[in-house]
mmCIF file of C-alpha atoms in Angstrom:
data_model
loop_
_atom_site.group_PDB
_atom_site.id
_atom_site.type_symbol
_atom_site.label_atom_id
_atom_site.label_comp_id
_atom_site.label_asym_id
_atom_site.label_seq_id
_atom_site.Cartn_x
_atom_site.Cartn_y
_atom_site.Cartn_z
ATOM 1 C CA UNK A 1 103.575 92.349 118.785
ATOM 2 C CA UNK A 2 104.464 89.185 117.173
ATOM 3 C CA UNK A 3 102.975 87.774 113.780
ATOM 4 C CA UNK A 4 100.767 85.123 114.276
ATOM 5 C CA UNK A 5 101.634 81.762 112.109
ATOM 6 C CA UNK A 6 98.703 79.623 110.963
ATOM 7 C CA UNK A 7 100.419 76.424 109.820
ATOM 8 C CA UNK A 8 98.504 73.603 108.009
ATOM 9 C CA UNK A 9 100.010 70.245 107.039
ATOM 10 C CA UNK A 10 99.224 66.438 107.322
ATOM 11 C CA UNK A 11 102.787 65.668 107.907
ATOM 12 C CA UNK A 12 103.559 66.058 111.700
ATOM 13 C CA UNK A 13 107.242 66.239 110.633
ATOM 14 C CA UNK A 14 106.549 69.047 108.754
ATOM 15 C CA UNK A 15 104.506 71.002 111.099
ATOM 16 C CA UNK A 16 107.354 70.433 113.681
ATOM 17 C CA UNK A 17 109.912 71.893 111.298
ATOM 18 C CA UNK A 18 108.268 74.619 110.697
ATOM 19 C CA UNK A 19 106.832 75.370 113.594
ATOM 20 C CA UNK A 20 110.521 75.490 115.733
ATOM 21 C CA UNK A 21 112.074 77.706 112.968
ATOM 22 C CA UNK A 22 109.247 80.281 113.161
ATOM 23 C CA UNK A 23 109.427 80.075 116.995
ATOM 24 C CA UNK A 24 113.003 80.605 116.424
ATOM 25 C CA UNK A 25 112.428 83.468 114.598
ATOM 26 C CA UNK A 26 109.883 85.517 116.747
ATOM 27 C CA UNK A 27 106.267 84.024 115.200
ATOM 28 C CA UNK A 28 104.145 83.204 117.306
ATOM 29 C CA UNK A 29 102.096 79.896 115.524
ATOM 30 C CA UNK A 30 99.059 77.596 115.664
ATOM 31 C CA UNK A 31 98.559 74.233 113.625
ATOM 32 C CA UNK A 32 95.822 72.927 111.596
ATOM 33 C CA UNK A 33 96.422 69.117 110.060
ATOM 34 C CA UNK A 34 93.605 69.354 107.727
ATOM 35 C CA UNK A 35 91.555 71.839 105.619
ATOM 36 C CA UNK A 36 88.503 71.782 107.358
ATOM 37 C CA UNK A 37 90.100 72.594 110.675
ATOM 38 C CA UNK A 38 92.180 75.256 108.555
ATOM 39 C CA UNK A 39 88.815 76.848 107.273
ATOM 40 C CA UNK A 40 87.501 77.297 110.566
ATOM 41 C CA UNK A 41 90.727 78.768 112.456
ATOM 42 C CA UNK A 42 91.362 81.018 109.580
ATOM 43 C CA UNK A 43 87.516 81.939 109.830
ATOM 44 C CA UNK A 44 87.376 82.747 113.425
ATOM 45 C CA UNK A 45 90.892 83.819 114.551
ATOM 46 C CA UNK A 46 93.261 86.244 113.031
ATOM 47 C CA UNK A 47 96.628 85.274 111.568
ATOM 48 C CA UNK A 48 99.106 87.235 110.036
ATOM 49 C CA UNK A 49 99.757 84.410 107.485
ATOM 50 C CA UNK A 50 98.993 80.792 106.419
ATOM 51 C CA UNK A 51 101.803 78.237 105.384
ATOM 52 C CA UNK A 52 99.430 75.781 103.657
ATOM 53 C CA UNK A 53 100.107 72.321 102.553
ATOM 54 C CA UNK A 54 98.341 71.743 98.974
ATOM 55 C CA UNK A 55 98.219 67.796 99.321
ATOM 56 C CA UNK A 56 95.848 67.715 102.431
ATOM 57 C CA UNK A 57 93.214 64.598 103.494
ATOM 58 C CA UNK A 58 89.588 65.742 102.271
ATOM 59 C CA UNK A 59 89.928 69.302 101.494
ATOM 60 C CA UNK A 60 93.338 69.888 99.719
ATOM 61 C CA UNK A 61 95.300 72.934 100.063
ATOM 62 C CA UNK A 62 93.853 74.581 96.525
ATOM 63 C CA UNK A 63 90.236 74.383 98.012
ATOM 64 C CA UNK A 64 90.777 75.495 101.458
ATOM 65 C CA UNK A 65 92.440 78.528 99.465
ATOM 66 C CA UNK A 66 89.334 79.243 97.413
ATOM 67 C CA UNK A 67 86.830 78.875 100.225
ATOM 68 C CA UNK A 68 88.877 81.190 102.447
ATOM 69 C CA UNK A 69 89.253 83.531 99.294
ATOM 70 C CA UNK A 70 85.355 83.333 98.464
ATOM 71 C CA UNK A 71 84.469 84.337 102.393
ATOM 72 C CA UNK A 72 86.790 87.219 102.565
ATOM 73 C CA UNK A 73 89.316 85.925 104.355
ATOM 74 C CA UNK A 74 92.054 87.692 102.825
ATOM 75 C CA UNK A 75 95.138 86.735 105.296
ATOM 76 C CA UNK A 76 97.741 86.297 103.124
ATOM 77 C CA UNK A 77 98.474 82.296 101.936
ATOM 78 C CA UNK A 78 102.282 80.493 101.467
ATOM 79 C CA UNK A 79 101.350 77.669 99.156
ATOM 80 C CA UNK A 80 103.453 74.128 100.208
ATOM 81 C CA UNK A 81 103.708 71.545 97.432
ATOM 82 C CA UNK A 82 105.885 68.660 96.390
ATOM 83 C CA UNK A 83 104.620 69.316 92.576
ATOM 84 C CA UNK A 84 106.571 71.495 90.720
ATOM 85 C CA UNK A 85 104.506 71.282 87.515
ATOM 86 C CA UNK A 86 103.826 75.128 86.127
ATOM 87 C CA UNK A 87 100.332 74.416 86.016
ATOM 88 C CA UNK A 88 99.873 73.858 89.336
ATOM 89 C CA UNK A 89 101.704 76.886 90.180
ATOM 90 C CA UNK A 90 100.056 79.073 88.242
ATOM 91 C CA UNK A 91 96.509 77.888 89.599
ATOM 92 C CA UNK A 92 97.373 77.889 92.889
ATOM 93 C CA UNK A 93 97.933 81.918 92.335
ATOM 94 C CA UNK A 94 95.191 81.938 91.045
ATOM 95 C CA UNK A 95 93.321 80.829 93.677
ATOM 96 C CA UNK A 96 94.369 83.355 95.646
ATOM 97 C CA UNK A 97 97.927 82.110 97.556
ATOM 98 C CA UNK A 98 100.410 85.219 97.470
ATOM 99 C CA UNK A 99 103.122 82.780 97.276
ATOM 100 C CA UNK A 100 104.339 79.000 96.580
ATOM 101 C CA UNK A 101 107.155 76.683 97.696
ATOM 102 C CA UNK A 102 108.250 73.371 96.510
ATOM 103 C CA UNK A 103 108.960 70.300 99.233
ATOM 104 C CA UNK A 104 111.907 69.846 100.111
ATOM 105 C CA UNK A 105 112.252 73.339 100.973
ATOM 106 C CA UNK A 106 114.787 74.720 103.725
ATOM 107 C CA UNK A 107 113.660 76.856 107.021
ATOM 108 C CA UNK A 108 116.112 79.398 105.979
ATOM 109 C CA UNK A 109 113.888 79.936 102.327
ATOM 110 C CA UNK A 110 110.581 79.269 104.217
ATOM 111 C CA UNK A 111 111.314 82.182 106.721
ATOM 112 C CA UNK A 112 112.566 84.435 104.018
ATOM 113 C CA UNK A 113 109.546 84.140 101.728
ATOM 114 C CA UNK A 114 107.332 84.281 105.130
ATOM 115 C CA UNK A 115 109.318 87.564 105.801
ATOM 116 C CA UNK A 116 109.043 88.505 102.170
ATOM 117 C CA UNK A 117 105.621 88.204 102.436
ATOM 118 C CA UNK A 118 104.580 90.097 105.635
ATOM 119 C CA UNK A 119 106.483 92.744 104.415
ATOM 120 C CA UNK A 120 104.537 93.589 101.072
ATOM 121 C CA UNK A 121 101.415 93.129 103.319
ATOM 122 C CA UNK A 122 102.630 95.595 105.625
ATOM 123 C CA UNK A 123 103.136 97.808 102.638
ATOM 124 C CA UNK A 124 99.637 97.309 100.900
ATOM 125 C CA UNK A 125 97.713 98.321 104.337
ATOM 126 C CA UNK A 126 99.937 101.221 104.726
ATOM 127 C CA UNK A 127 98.950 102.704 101.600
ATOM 128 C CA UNK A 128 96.255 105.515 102.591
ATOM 129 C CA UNK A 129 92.346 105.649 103.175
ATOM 130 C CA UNK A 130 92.406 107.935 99.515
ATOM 131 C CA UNK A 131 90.618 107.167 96.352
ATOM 132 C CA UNK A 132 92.588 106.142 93.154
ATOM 133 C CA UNK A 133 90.124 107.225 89.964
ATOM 134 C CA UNK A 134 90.233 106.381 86.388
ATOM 135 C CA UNK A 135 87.426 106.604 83.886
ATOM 136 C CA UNK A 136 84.643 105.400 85.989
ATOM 137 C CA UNK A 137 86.535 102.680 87.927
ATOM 138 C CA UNK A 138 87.048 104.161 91.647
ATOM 139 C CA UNK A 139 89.940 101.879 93.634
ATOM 140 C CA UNK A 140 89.637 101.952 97.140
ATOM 141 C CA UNK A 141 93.558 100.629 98.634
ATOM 142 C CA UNK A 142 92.134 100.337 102.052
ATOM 143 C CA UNK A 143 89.078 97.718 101.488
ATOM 144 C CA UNK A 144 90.770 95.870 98.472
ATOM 145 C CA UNK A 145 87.994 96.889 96.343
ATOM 146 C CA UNK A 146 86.858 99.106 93.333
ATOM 147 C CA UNK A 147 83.396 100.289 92.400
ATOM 148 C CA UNK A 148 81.900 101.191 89.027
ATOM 149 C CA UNK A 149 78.748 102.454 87.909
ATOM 150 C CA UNK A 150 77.690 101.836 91.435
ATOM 151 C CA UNK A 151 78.715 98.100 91.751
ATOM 152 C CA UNK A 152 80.984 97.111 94.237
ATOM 153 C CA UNK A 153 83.993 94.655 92.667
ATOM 154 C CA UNK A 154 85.787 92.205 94.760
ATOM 155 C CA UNK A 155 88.816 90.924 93.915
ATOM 156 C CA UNK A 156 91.874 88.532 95.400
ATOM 157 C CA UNK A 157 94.531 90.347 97.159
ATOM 158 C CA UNK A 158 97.128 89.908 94.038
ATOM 159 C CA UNK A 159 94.341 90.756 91.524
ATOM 160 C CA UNK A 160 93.710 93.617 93.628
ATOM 161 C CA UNK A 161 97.337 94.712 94.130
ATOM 162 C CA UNK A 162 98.081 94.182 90.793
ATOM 163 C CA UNK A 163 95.309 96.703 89.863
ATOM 164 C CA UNK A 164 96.852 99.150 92.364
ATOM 165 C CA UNK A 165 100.285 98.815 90.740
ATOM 166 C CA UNK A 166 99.098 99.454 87.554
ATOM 167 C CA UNK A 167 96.722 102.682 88.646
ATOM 168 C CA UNK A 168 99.490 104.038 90.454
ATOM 169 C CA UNK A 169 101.821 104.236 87.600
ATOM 170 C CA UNK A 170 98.752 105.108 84.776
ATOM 171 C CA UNK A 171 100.110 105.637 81.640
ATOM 172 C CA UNK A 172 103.475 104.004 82.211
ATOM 173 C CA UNK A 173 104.030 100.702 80.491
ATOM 174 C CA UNK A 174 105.223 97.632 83.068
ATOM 175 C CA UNK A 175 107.119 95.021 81.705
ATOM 176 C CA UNK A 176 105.751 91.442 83.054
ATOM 177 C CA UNK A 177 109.156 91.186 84.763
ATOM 178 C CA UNK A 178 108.559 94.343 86.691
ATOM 179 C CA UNK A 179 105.230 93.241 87.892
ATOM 180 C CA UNK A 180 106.492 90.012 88.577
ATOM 181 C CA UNK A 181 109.238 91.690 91.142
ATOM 182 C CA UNK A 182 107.016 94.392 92.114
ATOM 183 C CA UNK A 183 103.576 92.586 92.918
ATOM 184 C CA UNK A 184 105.218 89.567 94.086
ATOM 185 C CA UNK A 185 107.894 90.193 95.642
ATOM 186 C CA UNK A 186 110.539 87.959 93.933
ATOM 187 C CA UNK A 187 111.027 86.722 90.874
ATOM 188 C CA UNK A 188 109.460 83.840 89.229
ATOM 189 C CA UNK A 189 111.820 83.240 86.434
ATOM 190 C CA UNK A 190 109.555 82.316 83.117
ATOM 191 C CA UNK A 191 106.689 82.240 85.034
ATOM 192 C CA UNK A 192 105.221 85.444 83.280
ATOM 193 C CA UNK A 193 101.831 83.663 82.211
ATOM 194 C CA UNK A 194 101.004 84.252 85.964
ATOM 195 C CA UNK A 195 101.030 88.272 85.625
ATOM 196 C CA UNK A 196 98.891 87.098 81.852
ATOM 197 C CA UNK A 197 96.467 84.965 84.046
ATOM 198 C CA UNK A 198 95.841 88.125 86.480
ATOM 199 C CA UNK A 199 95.662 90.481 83.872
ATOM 200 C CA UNK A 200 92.939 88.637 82.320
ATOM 201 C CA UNK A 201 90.770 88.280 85.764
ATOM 202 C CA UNK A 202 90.837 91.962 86.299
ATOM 203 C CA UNK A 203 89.926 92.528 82.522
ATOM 204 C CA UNK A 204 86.676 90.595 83.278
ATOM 205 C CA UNK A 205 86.030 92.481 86.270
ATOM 206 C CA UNK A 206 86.048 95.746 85.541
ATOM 207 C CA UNK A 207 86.210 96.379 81.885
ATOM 208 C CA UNK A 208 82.950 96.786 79.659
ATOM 209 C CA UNK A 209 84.040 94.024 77.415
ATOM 210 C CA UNK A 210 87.161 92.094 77.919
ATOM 211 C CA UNK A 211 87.981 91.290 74.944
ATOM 212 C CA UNK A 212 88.276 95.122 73.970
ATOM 213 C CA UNK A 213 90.076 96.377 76.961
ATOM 214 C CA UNK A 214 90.019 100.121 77.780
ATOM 215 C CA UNK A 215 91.520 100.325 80.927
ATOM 216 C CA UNK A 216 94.305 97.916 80.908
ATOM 217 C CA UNK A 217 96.010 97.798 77.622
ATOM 218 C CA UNK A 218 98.184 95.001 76.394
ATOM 219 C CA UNK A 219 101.580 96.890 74.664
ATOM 220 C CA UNK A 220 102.750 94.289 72.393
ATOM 221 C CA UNK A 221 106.569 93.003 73.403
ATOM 222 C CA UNK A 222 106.479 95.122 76.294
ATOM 223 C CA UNK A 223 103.911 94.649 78.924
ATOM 224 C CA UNK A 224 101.006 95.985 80.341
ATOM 225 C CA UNK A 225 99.763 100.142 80.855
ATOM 226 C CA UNK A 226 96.573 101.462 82.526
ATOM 227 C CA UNK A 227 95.139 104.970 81.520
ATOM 228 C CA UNK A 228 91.954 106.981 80.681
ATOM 229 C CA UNK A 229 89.659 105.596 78.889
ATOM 230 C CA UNK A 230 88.713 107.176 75.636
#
């Protein structure tokens, strides 16, 4: 069956552009030209992924992420911008888009990163209904949630796969570079504040106090490691 395409951009050239290359390529695709009209399809229909524009009329791109991320909607997001400023970057990951992509881009990198994309997604859903464990923190792959002390915690499909990653290798330590190419798929050369801004989100979600971690330590010059707590 083919992967459905939500595409969301002001700029009919655009939406032309990408919407013959994805054709091209076997998507199947549906347009939205503003963010309101992107919340509701992405509320009420399924897609496979978003391509969405961050400089939209009304609702920009960053908030039409957030919303989506805030109701659940956890299709996975390609971030379009014409910035290329690191901060905007970095929040737009934060938000909750799996990916981003500077204007001008080419079809050929759109597709890949697309591909790129569907592919981890593919990979996260086809990890198991089992239960990951550590201390009290239960991790449930299959809902993209953990529980502790009988509170349920939500999180944003990197924070959550990032988690994952980490529990699955407990006890290793994970350069940022490796979660970098591991979590996201590609690497974003220098851009290793991103893995520092996740790390910290999941450290006030699911550890007693943040600011003495017991679950995910920080190994200084090195990276990250998960394990028991003490």
């Amino acid at each position: 069956m083919s992967k459905r395409i939500l595409i969301v951009d002001d700029e009919e050239s655009i939406v032309t552009l990408l919407k013959y290359n994805m054709e091209n390529s076997g998507f199947e695709t549906d347009v939205a030209y503003n963010g309101q009209d992107a919340i509701n399809k992405a509320e009420s229909s399924m897609y496979d992924l978003i391509v969405l524009d961050l400089m939209l009329p009304e609702i920009d791109g960053m908030e039409v992420c957030r919303t989506l991320r805030m109701n659940q909607v956890n299709t996975p997001i390609l971030m379009l911008t014409a910035k290329d400023e690191e901060f905007d970057k970095v929040l737009g990951l934060e938000m909750g888009a799996d990916d981003y992509l500077t204007k001008p881009f080419s079809p050929k990198e759109v597709i890949a990163r697309v591909k790129a994309i569907l592919r981890r997604s593919q990979l996260s859903n086809n990890t198991g209904f089992h239960v990951l464990k550590i201390g009290e923190l239960s991790i449930y792959p299959e809902r993209y949630e953990a529980e502790m002390s009988n509170n349920i915690i939500t999180f944003t499909r990197k924070e959550f796969e990032l988690l994952y990653h980490l529990a699955k290798h407990k006890g290793k330590v994970i350069s940022r570079d490796q979660l970098l190419s591991s979590v996201w798929d590609y690497d974003f050369i220098g851009d290793t504040r991103i893995v520092d801004v996740h790390i910290s989100h999941l450290r006030d979600k699911i550890e007693p106090n943040s600011k003495k971690p017991v679950y995910i330590k920080t190994v200084r010059g090195l990276g990250y490691k998960m394990e028991e707590p003490v």
